[in-house]
Amino acid sequence: MELNEIKAVYFVGAGGIGMSAIARYFIHRGLVVAGYDKTPSALTKQLENEGMLIHYEENVDEIPRACRDSKSCLVVYTPAIPEEHKELQYFRKGGFDIQKRAQVLGTLTKAHKGLCVAGTHGKTSTSTMCAHIMHQSQVDCNAFLGGISKNYGTNYILSDKSDYVVIEADEFDRSFHWLRPWMSVITATDPDHLDIYGTKEAYLESFRHYSSLIQPGGALIIHTGLEMKADVQEGVTTYTYSRSEGDFHAENVNIENGQITFDFVSPIENVKGVKLGQPVPINIENGVAAMAMAQLNGCTADELRYGMETYRGVDRRFDFAVNTPEHVLLSDYAHHPKEIMQSAKSLRELYKGRKITVIFQPHLYTRTRDFYKDFADALSNFDEVILTEIYPAREQPIPGVTSKIIYDNLADGVEKSIINKKDVLDLVKSRDFDVLVTLGAGDLDNYVSQIAEIIKNK
């Protein structure tokens, strides 16, 4: 369905954070928005307060009348819903247009100017940074992000006036192939999700195909030195970027006293005196990409400077829970070896000469099996490594694949140990850490607030 044909939207599985952002977009546009979810939550209650009709019983009779016309109602579902779900079956038999979240985002990029950020790592921070810069400018934007923006306390931004939509382009399950970007950043193509792709070559091919989806008249902003070969359509301009080289890059970088400033070098207009509101070294590079896309779409030098200085980061992305001269605690979502390497490098730049300890929860048995030596190499850049058991997410255990295979490959001289996740708090109580970081995409982050309290009480 085209966006202008949709009069009502029904969500089968309404309560997820990604689904709720899309629901709010359609509520904001004045459509009838309804749906089913298994259990009430704070998020579903908020959606109800904003005008969404939600019920919690699997019952076709509960579907509102406005959502029963296959010509005007779009149905959005989450793969977590079983195929035999009665309401999903009703819509399938009725010939409704039924889409996954990624397909809906693709529909939005066809109706708006999609500014998409893809890549193995850095995409959440870069897309959130770009969305903040543009939202604070006269250009404005809508945005659907992969994390909770600290500036807005949510993963979406809505605009009454802007035709731009910033989207985090997720390569998992080839979801980003549904998108039709006006412009896109590609941050990195280090192989990941090999349980889906099988080979490095297939992973790189997926990004090549994604680059071919950028619309003529738009642009690709690609990190220098990537293995993938871009395949853009005629009429798409390609730019390169990185921290220190490329069409867009940084110069005169100054890192001291917990602050970072640099000059933004651009083929359009250089911007001097950029100050990072979230002063983390990796955000120099992320910021270059975000500013490049914002500048290409009309943001001025002053708007770029203001957006970067007022950017506050994303939950679980280099997220400081304690930051005093005596103790530092931060959590980071890094769960790929290259992300962990970047996290270690950033911490080394920020905290020269201090002891840096990491508690790492590996994410997925397949990822650990495929990259355990790379994980060990990356983690060996910390002074001390504490490993917990693997977070399985959607997977079943694989014989012989445990945190021990990472532990056994850590470099000589690195302090190392393996503990149960449930013992993390007791460990923190018994030690006095200097700089402590929790890494991973699992549930170790649930302990961070308690770890912070223990450290503060010391």
Tab-separated table of C-alpha atoms in Angstrom:
chain	number	residue	atom	x	y	z
A	1	MET	CA	0.000	0.000	0.000
A	2	GLU	CA	1.070	3.567	-0.630
A	3	LEU	CA	1.181	5.805	2.419
A	4	ASN	CA	-1.696	7.998	1.182
A	5	GLU	CA	-3.959	4.943	0.809
A	6	ILE	CA	-3.680	3.942	4.465
A	7	LYS	CA	-6.597	5.029	6.669
A	8	ALA	CA	-6.087	2.624	9.598
A	9	VAL	CA	-3.179	0.592	10.982
A	10	TYR	CA	-3.467	-2.554	13.098
A	11	PHE	CA	-0.509	-3.927	15.096
A	12	VAL	CA	-0.346	-7.620	15.947
A	13	GLY	CA	2.151	-7.293	18.788
A	14	ALA	CA	1.905	-3.617	19.698
A	15	GLY	CA	4.063	-3.353	22.798
A	16	GLY	CA	7.609	-3.639	21.482
A	17	ILE	CA	9.739	-0.514	21.470
A	18	GLY	CA	10.263	-0.575	17.683
A	19	MET	CA	6.599	-1.259	16.956
A	20	SER	CA	5.455	1.470	19.341
A	21	ALA	CA	7.525	4.097	17.529
A	22	ILE	CA	5.769	3.292	14.240
A	23	ALA	CA	2.387	3.262	16.006
A	24	ARG	CA	3.082	6.765	17.301
A	25	TYR	CA	3.978	7.952	13.807
A	26	PHE	CA	0.558	6.874	12.497
A	27	ILE	CA	-1.259	8.252	15.568
A	28	HIS	CA	0.529	11.543	14.922
A	29	ARG	CA	-0.772	11.508	11.322
A	30	GLY	CA	-4.345	11.196	12.588
A	31	LEU	CA	-5.048	7.627	11.437
A	32	VAL	CA	-7.050	5.024	13.339
A	33	VAL	CA	-4.405	2.972	15.154
A	34	ALA	CA	-5.267	-0.221	17.031
A	35	GLY	CA	-3.716	-3.518	17.982
A	36	TYR	CA	-3.203	-6.577	20.130
A	37	ASP	CA	-0.541	-7.317	22.699
A	38	LYS	CA	-0.205	-10.256	25.044
A	39	THR	CA	0.216	-8.263	28.251
A	40	PRO	CA	-0.327	-4.664	29.358
A	41	SER	CA	2.802	-2.641	30.081
A	42	ALA	CA	3.788	0.939	30.825
A	43	LEU	CA	4.426	1.370	27.099
A	44	THR	CA	1.028	0.031	25.999
A	45	LYS	CA	-0.684	2.230	28.583
A	46	GLN	CA	1.133	5.266	27.177
A	47	LEU	CA	-0.003	4.318	23.686
A	48	GLU	CA	-3.592	4.001	24.902
A	49	ASN	CA	-3.345	7.452	26.489
A	50	GLU	CA	-2.130	8.803	23.133
A	51	GLY	CA	-5.156	7.388	21.305
A	52	MET	CA	-4.288	3.817	20.313
A	53	LEU	CA	-6.958	1.136	20.793
A	54	ILE	CA	-5.275	-1.925	22.360
A	55	HIS	CA	-6.705	-5.174	23.676
A	56	TYR	CA	-4.927	-8.050	25.393
A	57	GLU	CA	-7.040	-11.051	24.424
A	58	GLU	CA	-6.482	-12.988	21.194
A	59	ASN	CA	-9.932	-12.317	19.783
A	60	VAL	CA	-10.952	-11.372	16.238
A	61	ASP	CA	-14.142	-9.750	17.572
A	62	GLU	CA	-11.989	-7.114	19.300
A	63	ILE	CA	-10.623	-5.795	15.989
A	64	PRO	CA	-12.205	-2.346	15.442
A	65	ARG	CA	-14.505	-1.806	12.457
A	66	ALA	CA	-12.091	0.712	10.894
A	67	CYS	CA	-9.418	-2.029	10.744
A	68	ARG	CA	-11.580	-4.543	8.852
A	69	ASP	CA	-11.255	-3.029	5.365
A	70	SER	CA	-8.382	-4.661	3.479
A	71	LYS	CA	-8.225	-1.756	1.024
A	72	SER	CA	-7.448	0.879	3.650
A	73	CYS	CA	-5.974	-0.931	6.702
A	74	LEU	CA	-2.301	-1.769	6.924
A	75	VAL	CA	-1.437	-4.649	9.267
A	76	VAL	CA	1.950	-4.618	11.011
A	77	TYR	CA	3.190	-7.665	12.875
A	78	THR	CA	6.222	-8.791	14.834
A	79	PRO	CA	7.837	-12.159	14.004
A	80	ALA	CA	7.455	-13.028	17.703
A	81	ILE	CA	3.737	-13.596	17.005
A	82	PRO	CA	3.068	-17.283	16.130
A	83	GLU	CA	1.727	-17.938	12.655
A	84	GLU	CA	-1.391	-19.621	14.053
A	85	HIS	CA	-2.414	-16.476	15.980
A	86	LYS	CA	-6.152	-16.045	15.333
A	87	GLU	CA	-6.010	-12.353	14.475
A	88	LEU	CA	-3.023	-12.773	12.151
A	89	GLN	CA	-4.874	-15.632	10.436
A	90	TYR	CA	-7.951	-13.391	10.042
A	91	PHE	CA	-5.901	-10.745	8.238
A	92	ARG	CA	-4.086	-13.290	6.072
A	93	LYS	CA	-7.332	-14.908	4.922
A	94	GLY	CA	-8.836	-11.469	4.272
A	95	GLY	CA	-6.122	-10.446	1.832
A	96	PHE	CA	-4.799	-7.548	3.940
A	97	ASP	CA	-1.423	-5.919	3.290
A	98	ILE	CA	0.601	-7.445	6.162
A	99	GLN	CA	4.086	-6.066	6.781
A	100	LYS	CA	6.968	-6.486	9.200
A	101	ARG	CA	8.397	-3.410	10.898
A	102	ALA	CA	11.259	-3.223	8.372
A	103	GLN	CA	8.786	-3.217	5.467
A	104	VAL	CA	6.856	-0.336	7.041
A	105	LEU	CA	10.059	1.652	7.386
A	106	GLY	CA	10.641	0.932	3.702
A	107	THR	CA	7.200	2.345	2.916
A	108	LEU	CA	8.123	5.495	4.845
A	109	THR	CA	11.368	5.912	2.882
A	110	LYS	CA	9.354	5.812	-0.342
A	111	ALA	CA	6.990	8.516	0.903
A	112	HIS	CA	9.612	10.711	2.617
A	113	LYS	CA	13.296	11.448	2.069
A	114	GLY	CA	14.906	8.609	3.982
A	115	LEU	CA	18.242	9.383	5.647
A	116	CYS	CA	19.500	5.959	6.651
A	117	VAL	CA	22.531	4.807	8.641
A	118	ALA	CA	23.761	1.256	8.080
A	119	GLY	CA	26.805	-0.616	9.367
A	120	THR	CA	28.026	-3.340	11.671
A	121	HIS	CA	28.623	-0.817	14.421
A	122	GLY	CA	28.170	2.900	15.045
A	123	LYS	CA	24.770	3.105	13.351
A	124	THR	CA	22.701	3.811	16.481
A	125	SER	CA	24.941	6.635	17.704
A	126	THR	CA	25.378	8.121	14.223
A	127	SER	CA	21.673	8.022	13.333
A	128	THR	CA	20.652	9.451	16.716
A	129	MET	CA	23.250	12.209	16.406
A	130	CYS	CA	22.086	13.085	12.876
A	131	ALA	CA	18.435	13.092	13.977
A	132	HIS	CA	19.222	15.438	16.873
A	133	ILE	CA	21.204	17.842	14.671
A	134	MET	CA	18.389	18.011	12.125
A	135	HIS	CA	15.538	18.162	14.647
A	136	GLN	CA	17.199	21.140	16.332
A	137	SER	CA	17.663	22.899	12.983
A	138	GLN	CA	15.262	24.670	10.637
A	139	VAL	CA	15.265	21.507	8.488
A	140	ASP	CA	13.755	19.224	11.196
A	141	CYS	CA	13.064	15.492	10.704
A	142	ASN	CA	11.153	12.424	11.749
A	143	ALA	CA	13.305	9.589	13.124
A	144	PHE	CA	13.116	5.891	13.972
A	145	LEU	CA	16.158	4.915	15.994
A	146	GLY	CA	17.676	1.724	17.393
A	147	GLY	CA	18.167	3.055	20.910
A	148	ILE	CA	16.717	5.492	23.423
A	149	SER	CA	17.954	9.029	22.777
A	150	LYS	CA	18.997	10.747	25.996
A	151	ASN	CA	17.898	14.078	24.530
A	152	TYR	CA	14.314	12.922	23.970
A	153	GLY	CA	13.857	9.883	26.222
A	154	THR	CA	12.531	7.869	23.294
A	155	ASN	CA	13.547	6.092	20.089
A	156	TYR	CA	11.447	8.220	17.740
A	157	ILE	CA	11.079	11.873	16.737
A	158	LEU	CA	8.004	13.214	14.953
A	159	SER	CA	7.696	16.368	12.886
A	160	ASP	CA	4.643	18.146	11.491
A	161	LYS	CA	6.634	19.949	8.804
A	162	SER	CA	9.655	17.929	7.685
A	163	ASP	CA	9.772	15.524	4.751
A	164	TYR	CA	12.936	13.861	6.104
A	165	VAL	CA	12.958	10.630	8.096
A	166	VAL	CA	16.147	9.378	9.776
A	167	ILE	CA	16.218	5.586	10.057
A	168	GLU	CA	18.690	3.139	11.538
A	169	ALA	CA	19.143	0.577	8.759
A	170	ASP	CA	19.464	-2.864	10.330
A	171	GLU	CA	21.297	-5.540	8.342
A	172	PHE	CA	20.023	-8.410	10.517
A	173	ASP	CA	17.917	-10.765	8.404
A	174	ARG	CA	18.549	-8.377	5.461
A	175	SER	CA	15.929	-6.009	6.877
A	176	PHE	CA	17.602	-2.967	5.307
A	177	HIS	CA	16.821	-4.277	1.828
A	178	TRP	CA	13.253	-3.009	2.301
A	179	LEU	CA	14.505	0.595	2.499
A	180	ARG	CA	14.785	3.079	-0.354
A	181	PRO	CA	17.137	5.710	1.071
A	182	TRP	CA	17.490	9.235	-0.226
A	183	MET	CA	20.899	9.266	1.419
A	184	SER	CA	22.775	6.739	3.500
A	185	VAL	CA	25.829	6.503	5.699
A	186	ILE	CA	27.621	3.140	5.835
A	187	THR	CA	29.811	3.067	8.940
A	188	ALA	CA	31.393	-0.393	8.826
A	189	THR	CA	31.034	-3.799	7.180
A	190	ASP	CA	32.913	-6.096	9.554
A	191	PRO	CA	31.202	-9.498	9.183
A	192	ASP	CA	28.474	-10.274	11.733
A	193	HIS	CA	25.259	-12.318	11.905
A	194	LEU	CA	26.963	-15.235	10.174
A	195	ASP	CA	24.164	-17.436	11.516
A	196	ILE	CA	22.010	-15.585	8.960
A	197	TYR	CA	24.499	-14.861	6.171
A	198	GLY	CA	26.724	-17.936	6.360
A	199	THR	CA	29.841	-16.316	4.869
A	200	LYS	CA	31.710	-13.031	4.954
A	201	GLU	CA	31.193	-12.736	1.191
A	202	ALA	CA	27.402	-12.990	1.559
A	203	TYR	CA	27.483	-10.339	4.290
A	204	LEU	CA	29.453	-7.921	2.090
A	205	GLU	CA	27.172	-8.660	-0.867
A	206	SER	CA	24.188	-7.693	1.284
A	207	PHE	CA	25.704	-4.239	1.858
A	208	ARG	CA	26.547	-3.918	-1.835
A	209	HIS	CA	22.899	-4.567	-2.692
A	210	TYR	CA	21.795	-2.094	-0.028
A	211	SER	CA	23.949	0.629	-1.602
A	212	SER	CA	22.155	0.046	-4.929
A	213	LEU	CA	18.819	1.002	-3.306
A	214	ILE	CA	19.802	4.663	-2.748
A	215	GLN	CA	17.605	6.850	-4.951
A	216	PRO	CA	19.011	8.888	-7.858
A	217	GLY	CA	19.747	12.459	-6.765
A	218	GLY	CA	20.755	11.250	-3.321
A	219	ALA	CA	24.112	10.328	-1.830
A	220	LEU	CA	26.163	7.573	-0.219
A	221	ILE	CA	28.517	8.616	2.598
A	222	ILE	CA	30.805	5.644	3.133
A	223	HIS	CA	33.628	5.076	5.601
A	224	THR	CA	37.056	4.900	3.998
A	225	GLY	CA	38.717	1.533	3.600
A	226	LEU	CA	35.691	-0.773	3.721
A	227	GLU	CA	35.941	-4.160	1.993
A	228	MET	CA	32.519	-3.892	0.386
A	229	LYS	CA	32.181	-2.572	-3.143
A	230	ALA	CA	29.410	-0.009	-3.414
A	231	ASP	CA	27.060	-0.282	-6.397
A	232	VAL	CA	25.156	2.984	-6.564
A	233	GLN	CA	22.682	3.970	-9.266
A	234	GLU	CA	23.470	6.670	-11.809
A	235	GLY	CA	22.785	10.058	-10.230
A	236	VAL	CA	23.891	9.044	-6.712
A	237	THR	CA	26.924	10.953	-5.411
A	238	THR	CA	29.438	9.001	-3.328
A	239	TYR	CA	31.414	10.667	-0.522
A	240	THR	CA	33.982	9.162	1.847
A	241	TYR	CA	34.526	9.958	5.523
A	242	SER	CA	36.525	8.927	8.595
A	243	ARG	CA	38.085	10.562	11.633
A	244	SER	CA	41.233	11.671	9.824
A	245	GLU	CA	40.715	11.352	6.046
A	246	GLY	CA	38.127	11.345	3.288
A	247	ASP	CA	35.828	13.971	1.785
A	248	PHE	CA	34.500	14.598	5.295
A	249	HIS	CA	36.884	14.314	8.259
A	250	ALA	CA	38.128	15.998	11.438
A	251	GLU	CA	41.193	18.143	11.955
A	252	ASN	CA	42.752	19.878	14.984
A	253	VAL	CA	41.309	17.303	17.388
A	254	ASN	CA	41.810	18.299	21.027
A	255	ILE	CA	41.051	15.856	23.866
A	256	GLU	CA	41.694	17.188	27.370
A	257	ASN	CA	39.997	17.766	30.718
A	258	GLY	CA	37.060	15.574	29.722
A	259	GLN	CA	36.270	17.688	26.645
A	260	ILE	CA	36.710	17.060	22.927
A	261	THR	CA	36.794	19.701	20.194
A	262	PHE	CA	37.695	19.492	16.503
A	263	ASP	CA	37.252	21.205	13.146
A	264	PHE	CA	34.894	19.578	10.619
A	265	VAL	CA	36.388	19.425	7.104
A	266	SER	CA	33.823	19.242	4.303
A	267	PRO	CA	33.661	19.720	0.517
A	268	ILE	CA	30.632	21.945	1.157
A	269	GLU	CA	31.762	24.182	4.047
A	270	ASN	CA	34.280	23.644	6.841
A	271	VAL	CA	33.009	24.120	10.395
A	272	LYS	CA	35.507	25.196	13.059
A	273	GLY	CA	35.252	24.663	16.795
A	274	VAL	CA	32.905	21.662	16.994
A	275	LYS	CA	32.482	20.554	20.626
A	276	LEU	CA	31.180	17.095	21.515
A	277	GLY	CA	28.304	17.145	23.983
A	278	GLN	CA	29.053	13.483	24.684
A	279	PRO	CA	32.867	13.665	24.817
A	280	VAL	CA	33.824	10.170	23.681
A	281	PRO	CA	36.596	9.776	21.067
A	282	ILE	CA	34.595	7.389	18.844
A	283	ASN	CA	31.970	10.132	18.525
A	284	ILE	CA	34.446	12.222	16.542
A	285	GLU	CA	34.070	9.772	13.673
A	286	ASN	CA	30.350	9.200	14.261
A	287	GLY	CA	29.900	12.967	14.428
A	288	VAL	CA	31.696	13.515	11.116
A	289	ALA	CA	29.237	11.135	9.410
A	290	ALA	CA	26.196	12.644	11.144
A	291	MET	CA	27.236	16.210	10.300
A	292	ALA	CA	27.965	15.216	6.700
A	293	MET	CA	24.442	13.908	6.165
A	294	ALA	CA	22.854	16.827	8.018
A	295	GLN	CA	24.924	19.358	6.044
A	296	LEU	CA	24.069	17.718	2.709
A	297	ASN	CA	20.404	18.212	3.606
A	298	GLY	CA	20.553	21.893	4.491
A	299	CYS	CA	21.817	22.298	8.067
A	300	THR	CA	23.999	25.377	8.555
A	301	ALA	CA	27.396	25.586	10.271
A	302	ASP	CA	25.846	27.093	13.410
A	303	GLU	CA	23.174	24.369	13.492
A	304	LEU	CA	25.825	21.673	13.156
A	305	ARG	CA	27.836	23.165	16.033
A	306	TYR	CA	24.767	23.554	18.247
A	307	GLY	CA	23.490	20.047	17.509
A	308	MET	CA	26.820	18.410	18.303
A	309	GLU	CA	27.323	20.365	21.530
A	310	THR	CA	23.816	19.602	22.824
A	311	TYR	CA	23.839	15.897	21.872
A	312	ARG	CA	23.616	13.777	25.031
A	313	GLY	CA	24.032	10.250	23.672
A	314	VAL	CA	22.037	7.020	23.634
A	315	ASP	CA	21.191	4.662	26.475
A	316	ARG	CA	23.799	1.867	26.662
A	317	ARG	CA	26.116	3.511	24.128
A	318	PHE	CA	29.164	4.680	26.098
A	319	ASP	CA	26.690	5.503	28.844
A	320	PHE	CA	28.285	6.935	31.996
A	321	ALA	CA	26.676	5.824	35.273
A	322	VAL	CA	29.478	7.179	37.510
A	323	ASN	CA	32.040	9.754	36.396
A	324	THR	CA	34.107	11.231	39.225
A	325	PRO	CA	37.861	11.822	39.577
A	326	GLU	CA	38.039	8.664	41.736
A	327	HIS	CA	35.739	6.234	39.917
A	328	VAL	CA	34.301	5.779	36.447
A	329	LEU	CA	31.527	3.340	35.527
A	330	LEU	CA	29.986	3.116	32.102
A	331	SER	CA	27.938	0.618	30.132
A	332	ASP	CA	28.310	0.044	26.426
A	333	TYR	CA	26.289	-2.082	24.002
A	334	ALA	CA	29.470	-3.208	22.194
A	335	HIS	CA	29.070	-6.898	21.314
A	336	HIS	CA	31.194	-7.291	18.175
A	337	PRO	CA	35.024	-7.482	18.310
A	338	LYS	CA	35.490	-4.269	16.282
A	339	GLU	CA	33.073	-2.405	18.578
A	340	ILE	CA	34.955	-3.648	21.627
A	341	MET	CA	38.246	-2.540	20.077
A	342	GLN	CA	36.810	0.944	19.463
A	343	SER	CA	35.496	1.088	23.031
A	344	ALA	CA	38.923	0.156	24.404
A	345	LYS	CA	40.666	2.750	22.202
A	346	SER	CA	38.257	5.483	23.289
A	347	LEU	CA	38.750	4.652	26.964
A	348	ARG	CA	42.536	4.654	26.557
A	349	GLU	CA	42.382	8.129	25.022
A	350	LEU	CA	40.123	9.428	27.783
A	351	TYR	CA	41.820	7.792	30.765
A	352	LYS	CA	45.535	7.685	30.018
A	353	GLY	CA	47.510	5.836	32.692
A	354	ARG	CA	44.482	4.511	34.602
A	355	LYS	CA	43.549	0.860	35.132
A	356	ILE	CA	40.585	-0.098	32.953
A	357	THR	CA	38.569	-3.210	33.827
A	358	VAL	CA	35.876	-4.714	31.610
A	359	ILE	CA	33.044	-7.069	32.531
A	360	PHE	CA	31.989	-8.667	29.250
A	361	GLN	CA	28.892	-10.784	28.634
A	362	PRO	CA	29.265	-12.547	25.254
A	363	HIS	CA	26.118	-12.377	23.118
A	364	LEU	CA	25.003	-15.490	21.163
A	365	TYR	CA	26.698	-18.880	20.935
A	366	THR	CA	27.130	-18.557	17.168
A	367	ARG	CA	28.828	-15.156	17.416
A	368	THR	CA	31.142	-16.460	20.147
A	369	ARG	CA	31.962	-19.558	18.062
A	370	ASP	CA	32.681	-17.488	14.936
A	371	PHE	CA	34.710	-14.700	16.558
A	372	TYR	CA	36.162	-15.952	19.867
A	373	LYS	CA	39.770	-15.240	18.830
A	374	ASP	CA	38.785	-11.743	17.646
A	375	PHE	CA	36.949	-11.158	20.933
A	376	ALA	CA	40.067	-12.213	22.846
A	377	ASP	CA	42.279	-9.891	20.773
A	378	ALA	CA	39.935	-6.925	21.330
A	379	LEU	CA	39.448	-7.570	25.051
A	380	SER	CA	43.213	-7.872	25.523
A	381	ASN	CA	43.374	-4.077	25.118
A	382	PHE	CA	41.917	-3.744	28.632
A	383	ASP	CA	44.009	-4.186	31.784
A	384	GLU	CA	41.595	-6.663	33.351
A	385	VAL	CA	38.919	-8.849	31.729
A	386	ILE	CA	36.049	-10.416	33.681
A	387	LEU	CA	33.865	-12.740	31.597
A	388	THR	CA	30.343	-13.919	32.415
A	389	GLU	CA	28.438	-16.776	30.810
A	390	ILE	CA	27.123	-16.325	27.249
A	391	TYR	CA	23.758	-14.590	26.807
A	392	PRO	CA	21.845	-16.973	24.494
A	393	ALA	CA	19.008	-14.695	23.262
A	394	ARG	CA	17.247	-16.732	20.567
A	395	GLU	CA	19.803	-19.590	20.459
A	396	GLN	CA	20.338	-23.033	21.967
A	397	PRO	CA	23.754	-23.951	23.445
A	398	ILE	CA	26.473	-25.242	21.117
A	399	PRO	CA	28.730	-27.971	22.554
A	400	GLY	CA	32.172	-26.636	23.444
A	401	VAL	CA	31.175	-22.974	23.011
A	402	THR	CA	31.462	-21.139	26.343
A	403	SER	CA	33.213	-18.017	27.609
A	404	LYS	CA	36.224	-20.242	28.327
A	405	ILE	CA	37.263	-20.238	24.662
A	406	ILE	CA	37.609	-16.435	24.824
A	407	TYR	CA	39.364	-16.656	28.213
A	408	ASP	CA	41.929	-19.154	26.885
A	409	ASN	CA	42.906	-16.822	24.020
A	410	LEU	CA	43.402	-13.600	25.993
A	411	ALA	CA	46.899	-12.123	25.726
A	412	ASP	CA	49.537	-12.870	28.319
A	413	GLY	CA	49.700	-10.200	31.014
A	414	VAL	CA	45.968	-9.435	31.019
A	415	GLU	CA	44.322	-10.081	34.390
A	416	LYS	CA	41.408	-12.394	33.692
A	417	SER	CA	38.615	-14.329	35.369
A	418	ILE	CA	35.244	-15.969	34.642
A	419	ILE	CA	32.298	-15.494	37.000
A	420	ASN	CA	28.584	-16.173	37.025
A	421	LYS	CA	26.499	-13.128	36.170
A	422	LYS	CA	24.644	-13.473	39.499
A	423	ASP	CA	27.948	-12.916	41.332
A	424	VAL	CA	28.761	-9.587	39.646
A	425	LEU	CA	27.380	-7.417	42.465
A	426	ASP	CA	29.306	-9.313	45.143
A	427	LEU	CA	32.473	-8.919	43.093
A	428	VAL	CA	31.984	-5.149	42.808
A	429	LYS	CA	31.396	-4.932	46.581
A	430	SER	CA	34.675	-6.751	47.243
A	431	ARG	CA	36.841	-4.621	44.925
A	432	ASP	CA	37.746	-0.988	44.361
A	433	PHE	CA	37.742	-0.433	40.594
A	434	ASP	CA	39.283	2.624	38.941
A	435	VAL	CA	37.609	2.639	35.491
A	436	LEU	CA	34.994	-0.103	35.073
A	437	VAL	CA	32.993	-0.790	31.894
A	438	THR	CA	30.245	-3.348	31.309
A	439	LEU	CA	30.060	-4.534	27.706
A	440	GLY	CA	27.528	-6.572	25.763
A	441	ALA	CA	24.082	-6.669	24.179
A	442	GLY	CA	22.549	-9.046	26.728
A	443	ASP	CA	21.048	-8.380	30.158
A	444	LEU	CA	24.204	-7.474	32.098
A	445	ASP	CA	23.062	-3.866	31.725
A	446	ASN	CA	20.283	-4.626	34.231
A	447	TYR	CA	22.941	-4.609	36.957
A	448	VAL	CA	24.468	-1.236	36.096
A	449	SER	CA	22.300	0.919	38.382
A	450	GLN	CA	23.059	-1.387	41.327
A	451	ILE	CA	26.786	-1.402	40.503
A	452	ALA	CA	26.645	2.403	40.398
A	453	GLU	CA	25.076	2.552	43.867
A	454	ILE	CA	27.758	0.255	45.287
A	455	ILE	CA	30.538	2.385	43.796
A	456	LYS	CA	28.952	5.650	44.974
A	457	ASN	CA	28.573	4.289	48.523
A	458	LYS	CA	32.261	3.424	48.637
